[in-house]
XYZ file of C-alpha atoms in Angstrom:
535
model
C -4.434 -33.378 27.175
C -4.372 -32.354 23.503
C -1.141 -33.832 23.006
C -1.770 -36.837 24.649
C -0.879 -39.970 22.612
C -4.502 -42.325 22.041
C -4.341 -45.500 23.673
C -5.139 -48.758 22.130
C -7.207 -51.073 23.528
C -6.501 -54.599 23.344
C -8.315 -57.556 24.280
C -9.359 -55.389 26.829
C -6.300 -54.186 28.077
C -4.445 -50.858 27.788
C -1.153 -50.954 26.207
C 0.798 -47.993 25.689
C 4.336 -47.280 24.184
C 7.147 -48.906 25.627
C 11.417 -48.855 25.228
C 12.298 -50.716 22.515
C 13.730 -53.554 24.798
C 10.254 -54.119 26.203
C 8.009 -56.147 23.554
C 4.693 -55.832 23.596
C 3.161 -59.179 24.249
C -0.199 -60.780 26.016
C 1.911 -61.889 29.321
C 3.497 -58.239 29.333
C 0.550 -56.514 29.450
C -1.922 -58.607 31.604
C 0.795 -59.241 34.296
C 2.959 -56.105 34.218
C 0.929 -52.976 33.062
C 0.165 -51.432 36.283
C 3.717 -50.635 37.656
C 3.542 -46.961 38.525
C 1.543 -44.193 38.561
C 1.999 -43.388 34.561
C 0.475 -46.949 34.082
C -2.221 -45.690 35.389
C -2.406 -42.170 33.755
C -2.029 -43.611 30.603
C -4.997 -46.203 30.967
C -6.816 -42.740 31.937
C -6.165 -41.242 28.586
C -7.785 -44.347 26.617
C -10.561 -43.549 28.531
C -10.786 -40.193 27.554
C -10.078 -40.949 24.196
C -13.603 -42.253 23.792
C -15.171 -39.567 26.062
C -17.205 -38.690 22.913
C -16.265 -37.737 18.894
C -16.683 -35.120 16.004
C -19.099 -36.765 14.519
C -21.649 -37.145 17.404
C -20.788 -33.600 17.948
C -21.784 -32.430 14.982
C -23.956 -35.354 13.460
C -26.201 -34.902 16.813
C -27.047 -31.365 15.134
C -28.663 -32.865 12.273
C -30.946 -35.114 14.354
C -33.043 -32.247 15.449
C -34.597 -29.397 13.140
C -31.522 -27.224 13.863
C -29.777 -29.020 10.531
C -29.768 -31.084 7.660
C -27.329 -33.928 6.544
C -27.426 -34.592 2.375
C -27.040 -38.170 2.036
C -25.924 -40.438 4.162
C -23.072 -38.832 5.584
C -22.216 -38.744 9.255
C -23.361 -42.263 9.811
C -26.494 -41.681 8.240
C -28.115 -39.066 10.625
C -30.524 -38.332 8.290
C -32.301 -41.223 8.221
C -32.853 -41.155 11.913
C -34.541 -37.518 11.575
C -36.513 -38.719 8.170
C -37.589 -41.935 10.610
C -36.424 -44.019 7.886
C -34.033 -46.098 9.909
C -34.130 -49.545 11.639
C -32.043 -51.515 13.601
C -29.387 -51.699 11.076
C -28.537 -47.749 11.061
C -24.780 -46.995 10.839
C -25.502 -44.182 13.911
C -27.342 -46.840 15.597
C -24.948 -49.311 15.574
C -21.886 -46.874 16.075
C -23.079 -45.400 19.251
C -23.880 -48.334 21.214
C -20.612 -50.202 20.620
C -18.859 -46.881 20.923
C -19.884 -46.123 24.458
C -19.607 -49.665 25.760
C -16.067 -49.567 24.751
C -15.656 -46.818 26.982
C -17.448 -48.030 29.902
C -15.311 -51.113 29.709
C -11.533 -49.055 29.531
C -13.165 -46.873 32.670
C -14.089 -50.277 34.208
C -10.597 -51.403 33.583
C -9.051 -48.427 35.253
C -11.399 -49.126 38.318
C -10.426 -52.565 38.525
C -6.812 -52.503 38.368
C -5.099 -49.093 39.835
C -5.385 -50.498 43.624
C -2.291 -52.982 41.625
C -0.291 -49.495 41.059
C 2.290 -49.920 43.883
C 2.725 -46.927 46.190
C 0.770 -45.210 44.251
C 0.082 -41.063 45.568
C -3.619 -41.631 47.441
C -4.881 -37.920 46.036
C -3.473 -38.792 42.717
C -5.181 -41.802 42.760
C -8.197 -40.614 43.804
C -8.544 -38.117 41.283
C -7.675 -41.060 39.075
C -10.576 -42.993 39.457
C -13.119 -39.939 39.776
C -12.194 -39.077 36.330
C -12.510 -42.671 34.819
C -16.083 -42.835 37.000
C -17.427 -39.502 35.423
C -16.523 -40.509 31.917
C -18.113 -43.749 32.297
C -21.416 -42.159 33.654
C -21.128 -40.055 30.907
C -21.046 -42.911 28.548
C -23.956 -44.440 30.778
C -26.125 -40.804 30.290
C -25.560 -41.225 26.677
C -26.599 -44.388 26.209
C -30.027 -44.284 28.316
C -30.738 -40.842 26.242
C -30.909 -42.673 23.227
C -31.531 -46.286 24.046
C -33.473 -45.943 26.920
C -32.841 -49.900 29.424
C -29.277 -51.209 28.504
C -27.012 -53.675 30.311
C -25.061 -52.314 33.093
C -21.832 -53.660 34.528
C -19.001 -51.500 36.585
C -16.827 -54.849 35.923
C -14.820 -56.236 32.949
C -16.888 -58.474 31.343
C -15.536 -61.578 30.027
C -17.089 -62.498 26.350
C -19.098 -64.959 27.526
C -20.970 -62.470 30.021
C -21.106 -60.329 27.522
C -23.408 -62.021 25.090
C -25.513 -62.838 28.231
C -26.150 -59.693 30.267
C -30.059 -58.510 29.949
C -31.140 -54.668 30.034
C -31.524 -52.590 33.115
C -33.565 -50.207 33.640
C -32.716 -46.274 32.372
C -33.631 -44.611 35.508
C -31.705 -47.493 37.936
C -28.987 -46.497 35.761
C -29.793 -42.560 35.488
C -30.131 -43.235 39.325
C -26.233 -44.731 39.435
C -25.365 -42.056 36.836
C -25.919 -39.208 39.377
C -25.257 -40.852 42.742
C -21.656 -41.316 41.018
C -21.442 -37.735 40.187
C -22.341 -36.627 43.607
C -19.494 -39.666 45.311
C -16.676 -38.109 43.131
C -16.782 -34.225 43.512
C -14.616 -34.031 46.656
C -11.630 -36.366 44.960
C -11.663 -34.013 41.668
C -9.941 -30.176 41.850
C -11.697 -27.002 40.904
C -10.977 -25.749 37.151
C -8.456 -23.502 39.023
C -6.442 -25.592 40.474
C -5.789 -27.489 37.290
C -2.165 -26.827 36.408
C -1.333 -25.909 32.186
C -0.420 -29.707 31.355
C -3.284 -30.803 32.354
C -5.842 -29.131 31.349
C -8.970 -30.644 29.618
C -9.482 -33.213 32.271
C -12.584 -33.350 34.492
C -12.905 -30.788 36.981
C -15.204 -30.738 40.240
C -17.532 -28.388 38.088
C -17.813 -30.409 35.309
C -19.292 -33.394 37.181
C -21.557 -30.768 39.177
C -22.906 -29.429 35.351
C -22.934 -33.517 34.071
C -25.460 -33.918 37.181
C -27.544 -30.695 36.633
C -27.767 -31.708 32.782
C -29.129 -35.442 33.613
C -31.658 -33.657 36.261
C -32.673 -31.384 33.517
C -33.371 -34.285 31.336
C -35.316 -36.107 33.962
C -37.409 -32.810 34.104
C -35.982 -32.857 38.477
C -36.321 -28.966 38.829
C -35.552 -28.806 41.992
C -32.285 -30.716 41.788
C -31.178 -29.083 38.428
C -31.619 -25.269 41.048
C -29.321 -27.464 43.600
C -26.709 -28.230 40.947
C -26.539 -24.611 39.222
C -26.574 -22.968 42.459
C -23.270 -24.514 43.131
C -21.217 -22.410 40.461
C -23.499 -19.693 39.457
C -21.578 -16.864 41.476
C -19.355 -19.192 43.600
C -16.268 -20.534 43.944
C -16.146 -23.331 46.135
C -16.604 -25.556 42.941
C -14.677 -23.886 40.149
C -14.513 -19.826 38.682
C -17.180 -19.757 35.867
C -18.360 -16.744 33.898
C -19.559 -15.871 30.936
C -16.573 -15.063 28.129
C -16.077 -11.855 26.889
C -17.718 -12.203 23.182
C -19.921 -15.048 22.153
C -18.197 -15.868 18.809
C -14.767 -15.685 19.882
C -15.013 -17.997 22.586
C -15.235 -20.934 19.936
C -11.808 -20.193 18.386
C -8.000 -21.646 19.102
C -6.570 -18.828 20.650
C -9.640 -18.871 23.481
C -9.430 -21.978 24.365
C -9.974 -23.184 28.138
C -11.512 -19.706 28.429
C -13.289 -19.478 31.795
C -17.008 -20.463 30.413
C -15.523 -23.804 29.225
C -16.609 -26.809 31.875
C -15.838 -29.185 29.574
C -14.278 -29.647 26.415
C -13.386 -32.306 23.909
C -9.432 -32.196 22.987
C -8.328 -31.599 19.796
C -4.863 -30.927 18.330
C -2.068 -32.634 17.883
C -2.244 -36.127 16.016
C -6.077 -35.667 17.206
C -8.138 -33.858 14.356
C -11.587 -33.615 12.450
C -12.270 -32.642 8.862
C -16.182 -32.081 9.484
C -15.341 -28.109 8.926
C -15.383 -28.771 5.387
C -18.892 -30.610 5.305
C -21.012 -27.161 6.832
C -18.238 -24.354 4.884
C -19.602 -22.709 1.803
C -17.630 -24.745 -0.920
C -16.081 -21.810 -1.989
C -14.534 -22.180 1.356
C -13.520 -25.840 2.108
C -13.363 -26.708 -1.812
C -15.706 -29.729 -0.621
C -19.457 -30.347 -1.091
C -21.230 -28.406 1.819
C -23.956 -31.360 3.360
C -24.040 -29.976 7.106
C -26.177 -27.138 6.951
C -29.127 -25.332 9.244
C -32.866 -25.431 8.601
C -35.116 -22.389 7.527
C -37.195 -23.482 11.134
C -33.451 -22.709 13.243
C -33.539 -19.454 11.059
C -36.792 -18.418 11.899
C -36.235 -18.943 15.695
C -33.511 -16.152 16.399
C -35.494 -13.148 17.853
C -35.361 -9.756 16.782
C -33.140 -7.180 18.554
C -36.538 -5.871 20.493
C -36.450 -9.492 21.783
C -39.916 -10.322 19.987
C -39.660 -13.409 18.047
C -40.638 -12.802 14.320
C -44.015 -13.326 13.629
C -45.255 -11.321 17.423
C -46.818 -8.087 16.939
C -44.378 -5.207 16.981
C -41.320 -7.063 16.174
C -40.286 -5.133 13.235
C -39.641 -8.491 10.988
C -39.202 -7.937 7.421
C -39.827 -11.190 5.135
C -38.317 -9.043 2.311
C -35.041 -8.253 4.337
C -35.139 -11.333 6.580
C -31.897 -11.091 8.036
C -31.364 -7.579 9.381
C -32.481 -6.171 12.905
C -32.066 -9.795 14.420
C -30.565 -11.421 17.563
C -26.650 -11.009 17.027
C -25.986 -14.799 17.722
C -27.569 -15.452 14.240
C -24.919 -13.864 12.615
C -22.113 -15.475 14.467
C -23.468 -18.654 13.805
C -25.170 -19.066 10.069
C -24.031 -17.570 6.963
C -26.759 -16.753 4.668
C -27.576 -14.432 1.489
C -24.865 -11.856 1.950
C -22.910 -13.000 4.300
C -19.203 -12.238 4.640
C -16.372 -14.963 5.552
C -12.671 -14.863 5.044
C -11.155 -18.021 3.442
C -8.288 -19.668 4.551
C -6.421 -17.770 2.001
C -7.164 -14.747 3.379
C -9.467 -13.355 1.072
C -12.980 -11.878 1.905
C -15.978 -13.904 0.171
C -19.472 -13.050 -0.203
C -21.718 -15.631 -0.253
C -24.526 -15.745 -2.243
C -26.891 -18.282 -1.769
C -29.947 -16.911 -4.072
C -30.649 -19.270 -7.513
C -29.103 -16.835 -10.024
C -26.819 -15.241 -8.585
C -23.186 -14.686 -9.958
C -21.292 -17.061 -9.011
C -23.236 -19.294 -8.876
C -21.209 -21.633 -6.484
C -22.640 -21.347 -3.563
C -26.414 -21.144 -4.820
C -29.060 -23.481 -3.471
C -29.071 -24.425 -7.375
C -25.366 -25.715 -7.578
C -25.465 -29.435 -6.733
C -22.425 -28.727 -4.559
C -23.881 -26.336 -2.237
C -26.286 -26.193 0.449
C -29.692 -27.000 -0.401
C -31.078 -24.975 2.166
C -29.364 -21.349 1.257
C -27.441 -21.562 4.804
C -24.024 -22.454 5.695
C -22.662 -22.766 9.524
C -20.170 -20.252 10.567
C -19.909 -21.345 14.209
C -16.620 -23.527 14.906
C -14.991 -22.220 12.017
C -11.084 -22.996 12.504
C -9.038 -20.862 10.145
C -6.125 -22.121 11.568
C -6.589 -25.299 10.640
C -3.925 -27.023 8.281
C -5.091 -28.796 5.357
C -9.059 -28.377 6.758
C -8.255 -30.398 9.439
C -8.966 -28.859 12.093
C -7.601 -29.368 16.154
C -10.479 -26.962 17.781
C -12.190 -28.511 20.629
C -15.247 -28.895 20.929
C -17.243 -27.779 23.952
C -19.282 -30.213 25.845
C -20.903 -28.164 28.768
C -20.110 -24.632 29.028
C -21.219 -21.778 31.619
C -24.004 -20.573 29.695
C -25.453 -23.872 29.510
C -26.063 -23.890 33.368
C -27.592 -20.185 32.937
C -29.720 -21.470 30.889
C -30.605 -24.969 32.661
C -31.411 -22.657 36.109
C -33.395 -20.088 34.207
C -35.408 -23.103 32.851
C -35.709 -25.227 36.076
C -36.709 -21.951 37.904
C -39.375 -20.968 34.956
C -40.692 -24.047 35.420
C -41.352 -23.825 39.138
C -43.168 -20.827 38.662
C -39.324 -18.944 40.770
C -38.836 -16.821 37.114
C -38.064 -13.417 38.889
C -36.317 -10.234 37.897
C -33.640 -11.241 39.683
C -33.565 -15.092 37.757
C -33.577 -13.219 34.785
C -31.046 -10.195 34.980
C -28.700 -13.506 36.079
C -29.340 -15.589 33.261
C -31.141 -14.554 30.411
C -30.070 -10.704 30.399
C -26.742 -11.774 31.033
C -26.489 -13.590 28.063
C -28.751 -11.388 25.382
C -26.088 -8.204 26.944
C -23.259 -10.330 26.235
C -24.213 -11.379 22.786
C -25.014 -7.483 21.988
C -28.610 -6.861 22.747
C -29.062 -3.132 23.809
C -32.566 -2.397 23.200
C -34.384 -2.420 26.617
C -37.491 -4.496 25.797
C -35.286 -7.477 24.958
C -33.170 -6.862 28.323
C -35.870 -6.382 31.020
C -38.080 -8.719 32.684
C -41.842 -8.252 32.098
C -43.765 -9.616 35.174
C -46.914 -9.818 33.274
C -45.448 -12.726 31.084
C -47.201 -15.760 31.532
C -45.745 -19.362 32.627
C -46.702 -20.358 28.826
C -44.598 -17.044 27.148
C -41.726 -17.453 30.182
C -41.165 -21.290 28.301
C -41.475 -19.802 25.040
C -38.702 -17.106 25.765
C -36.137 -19.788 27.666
C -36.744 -22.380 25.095
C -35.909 -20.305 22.128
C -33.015 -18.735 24.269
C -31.611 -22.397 24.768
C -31.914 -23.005 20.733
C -30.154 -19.777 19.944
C -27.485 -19.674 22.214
C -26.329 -23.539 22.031
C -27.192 -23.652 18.317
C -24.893 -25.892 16.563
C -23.762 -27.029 20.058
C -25.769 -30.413 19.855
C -28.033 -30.392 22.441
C -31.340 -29.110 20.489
C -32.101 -32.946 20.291
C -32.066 -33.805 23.635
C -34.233 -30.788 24.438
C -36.604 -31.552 21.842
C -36.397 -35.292 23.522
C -36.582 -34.386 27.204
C -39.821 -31.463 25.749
C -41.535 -34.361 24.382
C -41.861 -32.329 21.372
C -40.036 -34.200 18.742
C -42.808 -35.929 17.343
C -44.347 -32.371 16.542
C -41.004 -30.609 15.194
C -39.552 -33.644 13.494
C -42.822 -34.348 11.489
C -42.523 -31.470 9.613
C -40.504 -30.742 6.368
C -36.996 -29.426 6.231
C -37.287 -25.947 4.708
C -34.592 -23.447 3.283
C -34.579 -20.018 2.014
C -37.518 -18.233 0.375
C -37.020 -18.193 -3.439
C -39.041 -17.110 -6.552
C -37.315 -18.260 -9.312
C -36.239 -22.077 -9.958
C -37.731 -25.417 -10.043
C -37.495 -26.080 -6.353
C -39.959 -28.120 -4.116
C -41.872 -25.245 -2.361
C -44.177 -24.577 0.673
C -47.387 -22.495 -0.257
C -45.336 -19.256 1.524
C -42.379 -19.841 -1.119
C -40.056 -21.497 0.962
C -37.720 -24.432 -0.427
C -38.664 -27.968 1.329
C -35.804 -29.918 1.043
C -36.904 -33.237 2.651
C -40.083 -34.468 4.573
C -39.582 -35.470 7.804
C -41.630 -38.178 9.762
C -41.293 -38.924 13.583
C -43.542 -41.127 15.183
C -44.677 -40.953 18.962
C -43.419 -43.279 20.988
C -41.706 -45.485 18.769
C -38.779 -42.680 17.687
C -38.363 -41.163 20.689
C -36.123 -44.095 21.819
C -33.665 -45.890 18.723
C -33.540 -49.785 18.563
C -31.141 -51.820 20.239
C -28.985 -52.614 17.332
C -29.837 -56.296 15.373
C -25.926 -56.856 15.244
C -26.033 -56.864 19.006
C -29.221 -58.331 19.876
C -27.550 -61.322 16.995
C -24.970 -62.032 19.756
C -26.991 -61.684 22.923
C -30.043 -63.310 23.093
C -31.017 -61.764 26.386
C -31.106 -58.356 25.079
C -34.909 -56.975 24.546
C -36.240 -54.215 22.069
C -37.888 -51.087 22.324
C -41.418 -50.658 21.927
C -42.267 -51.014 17.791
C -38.840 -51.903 16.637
């Protein structure tokens, strides 16, 4: 799958290369694409082509208070987390047209493999599962942001495309899982995917898709139904937790056993957004992805108290020592170590004054919070470009999804916890007791506390802080606030009262932001598209 050449799409139909005594033309295509099963395969991979990108991967990151985008970079992120955005916002506009393309290539597939003669049934089968879970992925997408959207499972002709109205997001949320639950006996297990093909959906992924909508639709029950399926079986897949939390984001572990589901990299198929959250010491290019003072704060202390509870041992004047070891594997702060891509051991320093002064938060280059990501660092990559995939839905994520739909029941137990929670503070390196064991005298209010900041730590810089903040209905409270970085006492910096920088003010209004506006472009061609409330 990493190799796999990307598809063109044109005038809705996939063409893909042919012998050089074949031309390419509009009758070719429309009347003789689907000859054999490769036809078919082939139209599969321009699906998955648009399965998702870097820069939703990473731009989604800086849409929550996890991170901060200088500028307008990454489709202008930044102005959707300011609230400063309308209708006409590159983000906006990108991700509506983006996953409508794909819905249309997986409608394509659906339409036309039954013209595949003698075509394998399994094969086709498995076929068709995979084009249907990438276009209710698509569908998930959309309603998360958007909210009602037109919904076809047909190729649209233009003309029914400037005419289709909005549906409703939970008909189609509805659709969304009722297709995930059709296609789980026609896709294989993660084990029985053979080495060529690996990277495709697997019976477990559309199992995790399905507990991940549930979660956002705040269906406990169902999101228990869906984890229970691969948390210690294997009917559905082998999942566990990898060896070391770090090292499972790295080339040589790739398709490690916590890995549902991955975006493919490699090959002709790269991303250059390493050298937007490096220290630009690093990536030798202005560092504008970087993490918030509030993500900072968040990571626990080894005792498992967050940092401002009684007892936790926090020191403001040595911020960074004694804390949960997932902070360290995933931010770079005030001296922090990181070999280049020459080789060579740095230190960053990220204080105003210090020598160098490259990486301070006073260099207009560098981060202008005094933090750098470390997570999905490639230092393979050639040239910064990097072929890493990116993980979409991994193991822990259902750990945490069951320890939060159970929490939320008031079904928290030891047991809950020593399976989730403990399992995943032991692997990152915890040792200390009182951040391992249960406390039965917690109450529903700290148990929500404990899972929620468990969630941000462990799938920080992962993406999906925003649609938990979404789903938590707390955006409008952590989005209105201002973006803060380190704590300094020299400079001519913007400060909070306490010292620390404020890089930006942030304003998020409730309800208007918690759904973006159908884009003007689009509503400019279809009259019969509505808009969300305030836009």
């Amino acid at each position: 799958m990493k190799k796999l050449t990307i598809m063109i799409l044109l005038a809705g139909v996939v063409v893909s290369c042919r012998k050089l005594d074949q031309p390419i033309t509009s009758e070719f295509t429309e009347n003789a694409y689907w000859r054999n099963a490769q036809d078919a395969l082939d139209a599969l991979t321009a699906c998955y082509e648009h399965l998702a990108k870097d820069d939703y991967f990473f731009g989604d990151e800086a849409l929550s208070d996890n991170a901060y985008v200088s500028g307008d970079g990454m489709l202008a992120v930044t102005r959707i987390a300011n609230g400063s955005y309308d209708a006409s916002n590159a983000r906006d506009r990108d991700t509506w047209g983006y996953y409508f393309t794909t819905i249309r290539r997986c409608n394509i597939v659906a339409e036309n493999i039954d013209r595949v003669p003698a075509m394998d049934a399994t094969l086709k089968k498995r076929i068709v599962a995979e084009a249907r879970f990438i276009r209710a992925y698509a569908y998930f997408q959309l309603t998360a942001w958007y909210g009602d959207v037109p919904f076809t499972t047909k190729v649209l002709s233009i003309d029914e495309s400037r005419t289709i109205s909005r549906t409703d997001k939970n008909t189609i949320q509805q659709f969304v899982l009722q297709e995930l639950a059709a296609i789980q006996p026609d896709l294989p297990v993660n084990t029985q995917i053979a080495e060529k093909d690996r990277g495709r959906v697997s019976r477990g992924a559309a199992i995790a898709l399905s507990a991940r909508v549930h979660l956002f639709r705040s269906e406990w029950a169902a999101v228990v139904t869906d984890c229970e399926k691969l948390i210690g079986k294997t009917d559905n897949g082998t999942y566990q937790l990898f060896g070391g939390y770090s090292s499972q984001f790295t080339v040589a572990n790739e398709y490690n056993p916590e890995v549902i589901l991955d975006l493919q990299y490699g090959g002709g198929r790269t991303y250059d957004k390493q050298r937007q959250f490096l220290p630009q010491t690093v990536a030798a290019l202005r560092s504008v992805l970087v993490p918030t003072q509030d993500l900072v704060d968040d990571y626990v202390m080894l005792n498992g108290k967050g940092i401002r509870e009684a007892g936790s041992g926090y020191n403001e004047n040595n911020p960074y020592t004694g804390r949960d070891p997932r902070f360290e594997a995933t931010i770079l702060h005030h001296g922090s170590k990181i070999v280049d891509f020459s080789g060579v051991e740095q230190t960053i320093l990220t204080q105003p004054g210090s020598v160098p002064a490259t990486n301070t938060v006073d260099d207009q280059g560098a981060s202008p919070t005094g933090y750098y990501f470390y997570k999905y660092y490639d230092r393979t990559a050639t040239v910064y470009q990097s072929g890493l995939n990116l993980i979409l839905v991994r193991y822990a994520d259902v750990l945490l999804m069951y320890a939060e739909a159970k929490m939320e029941q008031g079904q928290l137990t030891a047991g809950v916890w020593d399976q989730t929670v403990r399992a995943l503070r032991a692997r990152a390196g915890f040792t200390d007791g009182a951040a391992l064991t249960f406390d039965g005298s917690w109450s529903q209010a700290e148990q929500r506390t404990i899972i929620r900041r468990e969630r941000r730590a462990e799938l920080a810089f992962e993406g999906q802080r925003i649609f938990d903040i979404r789903r938590w209905k707390i955006a409008d409270q952590v989005l209105s606030r201002p973006v803060r970085g380190i704590k300094v006492t020299s400079g001519s910096f913007n400060k909070d009262p306490q010292g620390y920088i404020i890089v930006e003010n942030r304003v998020f209004v409730n309800p208007k932001h918690y759904l973006w506006p159908v884009p003007t472009f689009e509503r400019d061609q279809n009259k019969n598209l509505s808009q969300n409330q305030d836009w």
